[in-house]
PDB file of C-alpha atoms in Angstrom:
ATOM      1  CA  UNK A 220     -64.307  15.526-145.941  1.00 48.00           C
ATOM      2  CA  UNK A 221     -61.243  17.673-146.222  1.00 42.00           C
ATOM      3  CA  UNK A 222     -60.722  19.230-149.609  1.00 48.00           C
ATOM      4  CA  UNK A 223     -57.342  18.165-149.751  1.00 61.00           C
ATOM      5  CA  UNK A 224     -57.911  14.552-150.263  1.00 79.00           C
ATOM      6  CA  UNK A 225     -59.526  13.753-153.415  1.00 90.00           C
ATOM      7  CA  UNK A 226     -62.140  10.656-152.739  1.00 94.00           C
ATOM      8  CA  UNK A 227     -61.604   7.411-154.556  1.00 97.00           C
ATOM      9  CA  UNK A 228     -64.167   6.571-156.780  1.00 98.00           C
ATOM     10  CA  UNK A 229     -65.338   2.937-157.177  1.00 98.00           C
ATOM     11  CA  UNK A 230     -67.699   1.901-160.339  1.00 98.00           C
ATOM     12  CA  UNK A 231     -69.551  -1.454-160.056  1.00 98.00           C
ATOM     13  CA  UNK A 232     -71.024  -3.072-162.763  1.00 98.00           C
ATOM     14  CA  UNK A 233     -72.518  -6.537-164.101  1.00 96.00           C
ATOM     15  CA  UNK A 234     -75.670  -7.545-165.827  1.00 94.00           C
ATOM     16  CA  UNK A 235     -79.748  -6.849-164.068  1.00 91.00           C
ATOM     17  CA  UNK A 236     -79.838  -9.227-161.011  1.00 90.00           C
ATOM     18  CA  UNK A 237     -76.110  -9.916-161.098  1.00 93.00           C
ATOM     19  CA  UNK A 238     -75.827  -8.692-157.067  1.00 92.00           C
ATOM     20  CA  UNK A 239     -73.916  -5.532-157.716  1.00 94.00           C
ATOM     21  CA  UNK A 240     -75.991  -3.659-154.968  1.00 91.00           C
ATOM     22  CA  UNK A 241     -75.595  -6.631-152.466  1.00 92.00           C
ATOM     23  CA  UNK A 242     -71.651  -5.680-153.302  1.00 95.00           C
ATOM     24  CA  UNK A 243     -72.038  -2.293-153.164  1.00 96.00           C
ATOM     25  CA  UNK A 244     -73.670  -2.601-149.275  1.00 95.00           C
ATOM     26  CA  UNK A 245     -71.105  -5.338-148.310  1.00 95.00           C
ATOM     27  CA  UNK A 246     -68.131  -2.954-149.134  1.00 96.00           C
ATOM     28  CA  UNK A 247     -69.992  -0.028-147.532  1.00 96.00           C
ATOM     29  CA  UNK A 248     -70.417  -1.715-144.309  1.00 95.00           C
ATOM     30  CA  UNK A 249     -66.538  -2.897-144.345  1.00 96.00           C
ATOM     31  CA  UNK A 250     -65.160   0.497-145.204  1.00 96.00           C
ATOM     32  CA  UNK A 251     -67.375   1.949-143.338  1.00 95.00           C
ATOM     33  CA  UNK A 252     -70.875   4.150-143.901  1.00 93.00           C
ATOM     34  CA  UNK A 253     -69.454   7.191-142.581  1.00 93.00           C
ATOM     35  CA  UNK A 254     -66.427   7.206-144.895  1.00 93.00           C
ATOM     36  CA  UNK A 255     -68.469   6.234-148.209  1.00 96.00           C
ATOM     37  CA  UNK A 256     -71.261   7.158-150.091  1.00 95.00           C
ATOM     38  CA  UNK A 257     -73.390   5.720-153.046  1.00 97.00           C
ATOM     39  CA  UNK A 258     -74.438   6.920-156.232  1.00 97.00           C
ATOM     40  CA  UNK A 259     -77.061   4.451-158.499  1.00 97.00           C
ATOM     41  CA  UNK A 260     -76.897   5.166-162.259  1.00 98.00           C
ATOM     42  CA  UNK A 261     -80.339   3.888-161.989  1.00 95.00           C
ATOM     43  CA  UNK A 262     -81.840   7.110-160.480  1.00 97.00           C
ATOM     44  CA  UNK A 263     -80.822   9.079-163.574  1.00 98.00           C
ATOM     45  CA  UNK A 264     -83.162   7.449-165.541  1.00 97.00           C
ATOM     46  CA  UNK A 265     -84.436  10.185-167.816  1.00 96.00           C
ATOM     47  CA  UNK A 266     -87.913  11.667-167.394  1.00 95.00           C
ATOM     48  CA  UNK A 267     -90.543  10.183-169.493  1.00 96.00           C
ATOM     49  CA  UNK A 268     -93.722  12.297-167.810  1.00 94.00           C
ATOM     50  CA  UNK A 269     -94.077  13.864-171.701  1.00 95.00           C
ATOM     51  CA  UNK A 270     -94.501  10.247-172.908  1.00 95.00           C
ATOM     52  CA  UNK A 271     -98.147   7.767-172.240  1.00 95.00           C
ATOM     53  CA  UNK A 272     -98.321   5.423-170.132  1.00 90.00           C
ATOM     54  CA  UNK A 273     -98.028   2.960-173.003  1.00 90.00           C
ATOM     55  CA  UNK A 274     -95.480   4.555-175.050  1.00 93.00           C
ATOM     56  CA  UNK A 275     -93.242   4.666-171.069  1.00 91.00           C
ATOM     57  CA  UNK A 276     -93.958   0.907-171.352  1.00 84.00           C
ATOM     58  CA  UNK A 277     -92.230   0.536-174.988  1.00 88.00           C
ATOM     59  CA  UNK A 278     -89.167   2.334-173.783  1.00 92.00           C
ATOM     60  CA  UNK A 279     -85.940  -0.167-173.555  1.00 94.00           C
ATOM     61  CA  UNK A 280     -84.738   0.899-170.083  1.00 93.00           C
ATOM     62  CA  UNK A 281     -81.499  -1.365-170.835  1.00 94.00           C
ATOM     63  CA  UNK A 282     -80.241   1.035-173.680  1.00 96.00           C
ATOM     64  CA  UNK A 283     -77.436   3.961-172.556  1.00 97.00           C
ATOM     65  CA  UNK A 284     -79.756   6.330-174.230  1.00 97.00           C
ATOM     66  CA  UNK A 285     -82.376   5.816-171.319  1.00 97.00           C
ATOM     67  CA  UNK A 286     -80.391   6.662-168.679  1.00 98.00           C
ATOM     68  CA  UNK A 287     -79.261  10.768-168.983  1.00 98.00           C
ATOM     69  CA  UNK A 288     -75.343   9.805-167.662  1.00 98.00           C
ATOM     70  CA  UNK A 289     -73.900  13.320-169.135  1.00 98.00           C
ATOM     71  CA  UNK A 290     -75.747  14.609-165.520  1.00 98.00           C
ATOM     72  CA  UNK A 291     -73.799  11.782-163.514  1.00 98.00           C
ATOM     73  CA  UNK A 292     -70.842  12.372-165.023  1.00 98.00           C
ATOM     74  CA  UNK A 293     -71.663  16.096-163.803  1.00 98.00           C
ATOM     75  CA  UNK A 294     -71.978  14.961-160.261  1.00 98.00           C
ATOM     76  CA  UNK A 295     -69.194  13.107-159.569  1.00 98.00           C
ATOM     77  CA  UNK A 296     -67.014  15.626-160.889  1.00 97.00           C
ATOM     78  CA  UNK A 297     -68.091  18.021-158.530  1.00 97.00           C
ATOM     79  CA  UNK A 298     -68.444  15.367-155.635  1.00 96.00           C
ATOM     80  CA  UNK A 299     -64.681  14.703-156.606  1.00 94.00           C
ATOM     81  CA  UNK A 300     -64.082  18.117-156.030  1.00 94.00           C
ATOM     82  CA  UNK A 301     -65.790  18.313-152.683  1.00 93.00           C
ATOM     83  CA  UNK A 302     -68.574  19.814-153.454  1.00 95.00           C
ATOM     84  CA  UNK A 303     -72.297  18.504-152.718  1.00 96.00           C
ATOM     85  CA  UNK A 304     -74.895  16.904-155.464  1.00 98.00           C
ATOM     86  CA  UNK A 305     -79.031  16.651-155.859  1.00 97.00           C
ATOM     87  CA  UNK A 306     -79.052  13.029-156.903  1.00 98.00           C
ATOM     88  CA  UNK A 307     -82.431  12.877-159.030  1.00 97.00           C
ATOM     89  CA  UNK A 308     -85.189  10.837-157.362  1.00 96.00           C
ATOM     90  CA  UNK A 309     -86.998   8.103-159.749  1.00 95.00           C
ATOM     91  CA  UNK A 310     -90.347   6.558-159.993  1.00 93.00           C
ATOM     92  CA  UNK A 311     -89.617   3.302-161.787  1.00 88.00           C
ATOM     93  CA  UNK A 312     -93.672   2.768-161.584  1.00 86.00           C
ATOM     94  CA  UNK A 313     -94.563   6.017-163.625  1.00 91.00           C
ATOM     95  CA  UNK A 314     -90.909   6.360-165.273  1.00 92.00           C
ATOM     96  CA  UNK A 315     -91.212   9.785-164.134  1.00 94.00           C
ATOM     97  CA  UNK A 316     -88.718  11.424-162.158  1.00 95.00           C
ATOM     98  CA  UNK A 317     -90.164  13.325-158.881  1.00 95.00           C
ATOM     99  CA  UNK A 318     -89.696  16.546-157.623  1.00 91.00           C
ATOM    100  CA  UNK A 319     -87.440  15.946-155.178  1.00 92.00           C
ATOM    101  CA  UNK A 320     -83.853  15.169-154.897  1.00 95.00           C
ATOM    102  CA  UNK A 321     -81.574  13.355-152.699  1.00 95.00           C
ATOM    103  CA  UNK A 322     -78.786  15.812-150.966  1.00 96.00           C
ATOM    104  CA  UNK A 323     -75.299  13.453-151.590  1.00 97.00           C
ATOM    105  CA  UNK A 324     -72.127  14.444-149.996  1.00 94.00           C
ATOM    106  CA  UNK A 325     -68.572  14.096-150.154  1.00 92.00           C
ATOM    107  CA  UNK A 326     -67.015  11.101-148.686  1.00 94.00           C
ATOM    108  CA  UNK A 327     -63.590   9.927-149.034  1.00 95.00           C
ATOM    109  CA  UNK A 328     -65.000   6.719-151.121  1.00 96.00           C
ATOM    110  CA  UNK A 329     -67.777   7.396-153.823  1.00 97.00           C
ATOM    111  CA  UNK A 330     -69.021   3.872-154.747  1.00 98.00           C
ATOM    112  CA  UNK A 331     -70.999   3.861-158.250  1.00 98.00           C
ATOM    113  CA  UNK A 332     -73.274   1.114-158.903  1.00 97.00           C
ATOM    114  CA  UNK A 333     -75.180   0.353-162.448  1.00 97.00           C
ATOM    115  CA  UNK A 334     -75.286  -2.425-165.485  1.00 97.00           C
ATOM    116  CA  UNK A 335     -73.805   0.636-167.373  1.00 98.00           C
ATOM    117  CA  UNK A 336     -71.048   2.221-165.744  1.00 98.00           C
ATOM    118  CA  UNK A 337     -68.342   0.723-167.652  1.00 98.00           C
ATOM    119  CA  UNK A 338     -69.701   1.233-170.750  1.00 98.00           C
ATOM    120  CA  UNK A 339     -69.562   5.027-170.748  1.00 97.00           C
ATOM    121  CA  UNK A 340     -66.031   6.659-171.371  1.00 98.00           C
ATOM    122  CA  UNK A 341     -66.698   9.064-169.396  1.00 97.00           C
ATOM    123  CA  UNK A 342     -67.472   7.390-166.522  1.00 98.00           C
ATOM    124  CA  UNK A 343     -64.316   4.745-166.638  1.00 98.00           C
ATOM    125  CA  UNK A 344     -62.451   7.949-167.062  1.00 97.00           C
ATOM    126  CA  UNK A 345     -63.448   9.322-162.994  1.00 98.00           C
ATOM    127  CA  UNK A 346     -62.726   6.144-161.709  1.00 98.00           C
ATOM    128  CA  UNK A 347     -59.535   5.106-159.621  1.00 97.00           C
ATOM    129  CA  UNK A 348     -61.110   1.239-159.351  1.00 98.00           C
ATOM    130  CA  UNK A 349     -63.397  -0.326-161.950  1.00 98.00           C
ATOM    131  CA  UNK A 350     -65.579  -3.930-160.902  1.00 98.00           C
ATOM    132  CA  UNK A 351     -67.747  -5.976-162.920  1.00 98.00           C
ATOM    133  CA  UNK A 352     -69.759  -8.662-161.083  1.00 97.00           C
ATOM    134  CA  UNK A 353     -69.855 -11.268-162.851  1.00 96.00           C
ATOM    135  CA  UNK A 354     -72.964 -13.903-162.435  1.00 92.00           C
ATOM    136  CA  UNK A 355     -75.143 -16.166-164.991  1.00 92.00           C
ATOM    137  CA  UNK A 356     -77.669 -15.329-166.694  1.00 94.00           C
ATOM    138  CA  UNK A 357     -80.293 -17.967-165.531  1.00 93.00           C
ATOM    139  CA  UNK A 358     -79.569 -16.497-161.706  1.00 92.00           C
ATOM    140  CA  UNK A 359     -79.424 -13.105-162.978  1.00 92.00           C
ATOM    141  CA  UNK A 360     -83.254 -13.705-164.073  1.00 94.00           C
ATOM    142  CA  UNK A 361     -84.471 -14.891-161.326  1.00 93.00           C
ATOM    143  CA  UNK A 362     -83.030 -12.580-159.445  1.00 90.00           C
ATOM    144  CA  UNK A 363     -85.016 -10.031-161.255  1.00 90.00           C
ATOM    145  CA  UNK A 364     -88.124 -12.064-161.069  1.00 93.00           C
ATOM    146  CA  UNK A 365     -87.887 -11.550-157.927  1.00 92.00           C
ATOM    147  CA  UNK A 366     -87.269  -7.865-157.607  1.00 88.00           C
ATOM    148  CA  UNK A 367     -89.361  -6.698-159.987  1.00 88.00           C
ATOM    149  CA  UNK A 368     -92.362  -8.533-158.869  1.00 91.00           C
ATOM    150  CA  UNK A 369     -91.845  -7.966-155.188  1.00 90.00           C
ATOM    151  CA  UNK A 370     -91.015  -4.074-155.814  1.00 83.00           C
ATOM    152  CA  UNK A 371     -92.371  -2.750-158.681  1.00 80.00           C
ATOM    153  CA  UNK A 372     -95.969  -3.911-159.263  1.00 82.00           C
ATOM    154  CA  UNK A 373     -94.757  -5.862-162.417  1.00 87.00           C
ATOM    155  CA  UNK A 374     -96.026  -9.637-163.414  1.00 91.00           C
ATOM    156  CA  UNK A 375     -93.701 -12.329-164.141  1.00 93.00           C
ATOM    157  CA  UNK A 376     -94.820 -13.235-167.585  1.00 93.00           C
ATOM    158  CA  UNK A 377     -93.865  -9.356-167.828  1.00 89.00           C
ATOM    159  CA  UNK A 378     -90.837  -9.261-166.485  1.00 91.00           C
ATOM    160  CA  UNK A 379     -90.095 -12.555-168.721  1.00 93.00           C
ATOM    161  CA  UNK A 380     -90.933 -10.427-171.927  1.00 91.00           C
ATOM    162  CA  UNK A 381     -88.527  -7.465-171.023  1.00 90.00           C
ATOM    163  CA  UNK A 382     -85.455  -9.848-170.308  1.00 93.00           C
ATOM    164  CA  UNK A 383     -86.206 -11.353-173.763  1.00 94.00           C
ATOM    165  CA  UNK A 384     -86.560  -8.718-175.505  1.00 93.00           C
ATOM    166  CA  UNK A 385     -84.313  -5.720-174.561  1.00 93.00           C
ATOM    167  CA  UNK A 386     -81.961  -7.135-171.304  1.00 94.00           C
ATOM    168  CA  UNK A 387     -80.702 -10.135-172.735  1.00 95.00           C
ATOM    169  CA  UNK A 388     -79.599  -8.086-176.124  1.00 96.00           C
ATOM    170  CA  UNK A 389     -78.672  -4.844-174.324  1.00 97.00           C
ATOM    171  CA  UNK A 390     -76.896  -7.082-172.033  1.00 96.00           C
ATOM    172  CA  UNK A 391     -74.934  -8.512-174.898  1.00 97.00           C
ATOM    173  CA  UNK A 392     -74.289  -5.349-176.831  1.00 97.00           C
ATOM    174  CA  UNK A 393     -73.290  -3.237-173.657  1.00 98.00           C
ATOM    175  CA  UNK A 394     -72.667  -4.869-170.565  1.00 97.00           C
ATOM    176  CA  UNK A 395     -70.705  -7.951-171.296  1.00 97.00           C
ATOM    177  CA  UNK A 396     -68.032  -5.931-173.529  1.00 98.00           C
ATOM    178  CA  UNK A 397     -67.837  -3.855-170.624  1.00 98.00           C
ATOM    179  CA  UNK A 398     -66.406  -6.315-168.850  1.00 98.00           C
ATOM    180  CA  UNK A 399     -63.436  -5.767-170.076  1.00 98.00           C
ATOM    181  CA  UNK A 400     -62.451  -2.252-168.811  1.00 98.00           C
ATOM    182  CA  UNK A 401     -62.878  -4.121-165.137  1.00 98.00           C
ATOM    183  CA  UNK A 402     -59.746  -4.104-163.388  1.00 97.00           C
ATOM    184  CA  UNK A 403     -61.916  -6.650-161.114  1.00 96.00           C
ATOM    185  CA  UNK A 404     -64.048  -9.436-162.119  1.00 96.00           C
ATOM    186  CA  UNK A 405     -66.258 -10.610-158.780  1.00 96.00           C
ATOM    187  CA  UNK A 406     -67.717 -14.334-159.676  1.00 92.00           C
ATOM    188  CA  UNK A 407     -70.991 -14.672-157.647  1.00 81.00           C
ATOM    189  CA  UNK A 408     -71.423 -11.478-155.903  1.00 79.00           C
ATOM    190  CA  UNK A 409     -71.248 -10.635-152.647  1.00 74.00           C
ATOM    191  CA  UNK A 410     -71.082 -14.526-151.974  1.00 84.00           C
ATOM    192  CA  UNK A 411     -67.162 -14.372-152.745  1.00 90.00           C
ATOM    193  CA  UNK A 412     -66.755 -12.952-149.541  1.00 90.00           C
ATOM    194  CA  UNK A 413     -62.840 -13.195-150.351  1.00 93.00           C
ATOM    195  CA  UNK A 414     -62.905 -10.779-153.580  1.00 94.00           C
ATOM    196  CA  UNK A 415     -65.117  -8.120-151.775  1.00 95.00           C
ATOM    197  CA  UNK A 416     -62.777  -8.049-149.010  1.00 95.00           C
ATOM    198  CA  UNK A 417     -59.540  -8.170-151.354  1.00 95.00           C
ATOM    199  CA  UNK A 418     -61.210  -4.677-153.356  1.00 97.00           C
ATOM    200  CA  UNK A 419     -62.279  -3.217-150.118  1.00 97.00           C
ATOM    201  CA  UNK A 420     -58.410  -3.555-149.152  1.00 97.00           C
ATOM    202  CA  UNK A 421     -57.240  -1.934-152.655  1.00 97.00           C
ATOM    203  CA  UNK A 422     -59.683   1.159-151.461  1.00 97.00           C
ATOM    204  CA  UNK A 423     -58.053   1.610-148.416  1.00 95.00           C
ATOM    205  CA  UNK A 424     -54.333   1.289-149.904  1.00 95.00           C
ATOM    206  CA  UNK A 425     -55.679   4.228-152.176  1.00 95.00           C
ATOM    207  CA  UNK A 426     -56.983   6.437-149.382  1.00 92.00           C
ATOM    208  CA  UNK A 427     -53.803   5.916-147.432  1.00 91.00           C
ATOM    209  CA  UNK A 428     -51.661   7.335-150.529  1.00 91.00           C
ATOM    210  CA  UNK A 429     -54.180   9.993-150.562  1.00 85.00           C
ATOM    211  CA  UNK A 430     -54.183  11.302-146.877  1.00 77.00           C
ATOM    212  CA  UNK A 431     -51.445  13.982-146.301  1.00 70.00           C
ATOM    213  CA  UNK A 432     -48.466  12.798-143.973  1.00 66.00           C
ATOM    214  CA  UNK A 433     -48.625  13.128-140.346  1.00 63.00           C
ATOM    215  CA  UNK A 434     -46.929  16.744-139.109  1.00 67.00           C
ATOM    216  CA  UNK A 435     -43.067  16.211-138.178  1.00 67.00           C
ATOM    217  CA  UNK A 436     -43.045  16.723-134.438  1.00 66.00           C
TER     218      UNK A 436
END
């Protein structure tokens, strides 16, 4: 990517199971993998190695103090700058982070995904275009029935207890408000085919404003 161009930066948010990463690869594959590049708030989940087992259970993973965003914030200002990023790599069965990292470059788009994106200042504050997908909360559950039982070794009578008892209130305390810093609300995901395609559009308005203009022959 040329360092003359500054990328545009794209946060999506919405509540666990909501279908923001099913968004996230649908405007990838319009704009274009080559041109964009993702960053999940999810893998900068802090480290809990100096915690048990049981006490790495307890921890609410839906709280902003679970997730160590001051390094994110880190990393897209220097991908916004054009310079290259170790994106952590996480182990959502030990809550550990391992010890390697994921090289991230540049692109001219730098898509964010995460239930928390918009709820961080500091965040909002890198970001040319801000989206909150917006889906209920009985899909949203089922949704991550289905992941977390499928992916991540968990029951569903314990995925069940988590939603009650620290998504459904973080999502109330955190991600809903943050709806309101969207400057796009996507109703069912990557089903509304016609949103996806109307923010993919806004991107590529902002990249064109961006690119320098052709040489005067």
């Amino acid at each position: 990517m040329s360092g003359s161009v500054r990328p545009v930066v794209l946060g999506v948010a919405g509540g666990s199971g909501a279908g923001k990463s099913t968004v996230v690869r649908e405007l990838r594959r319009i704009l274009g993998p080559a041109r964009s590049s993702v960053i999940h708030h999810d893998a900068y989940y802090r480290d809990l190695s100096r915690l048990s087992p049981s006490e790495r259970a307890a921890t609410n993973f839906d709280h902003p103090d679970s997730l160590e965003t001051e390094l994110l914030v880190d990393h897209l200002r220097l991908l916004r700058d054009g310079f290259p990023v170790e994106v952590p790599a996480y182990d959502f069965n030990t809550h550990t982070r391992r010890e390697e990292a994921h090289p991230l470059r540049p692109r001219p788009v730098l898509l964010v995904d995460g239930i928390l994106v918009l709820a961080d200042t500091r965040l909002r504050s890198l970001m040319d275009i801000k989206v909150f997908v917006d889906t209920d909360e009985e899909s949203r559950l089922q949704r991550r029935i289905r992941r977390d039982t499928r992916d991540r070794g968990r029951t569903r009578d314990s995925v069940l207890a988590q939603f009650n008892d620290t998504v459904r209130p973080m999502h109330l305390e955190f991600v809903e408000p943050s709806k309101a810093h969207a400057d796009v609300v996507i109703r069912n995901g990557a089903q509304n085919r016609t949103a996806v395609f109307c923010v993919a559009n806004r991107v590529r308005r902002l990249l064109a404003q961006r690119l320098p203009p052709p040489p005067v022959l």
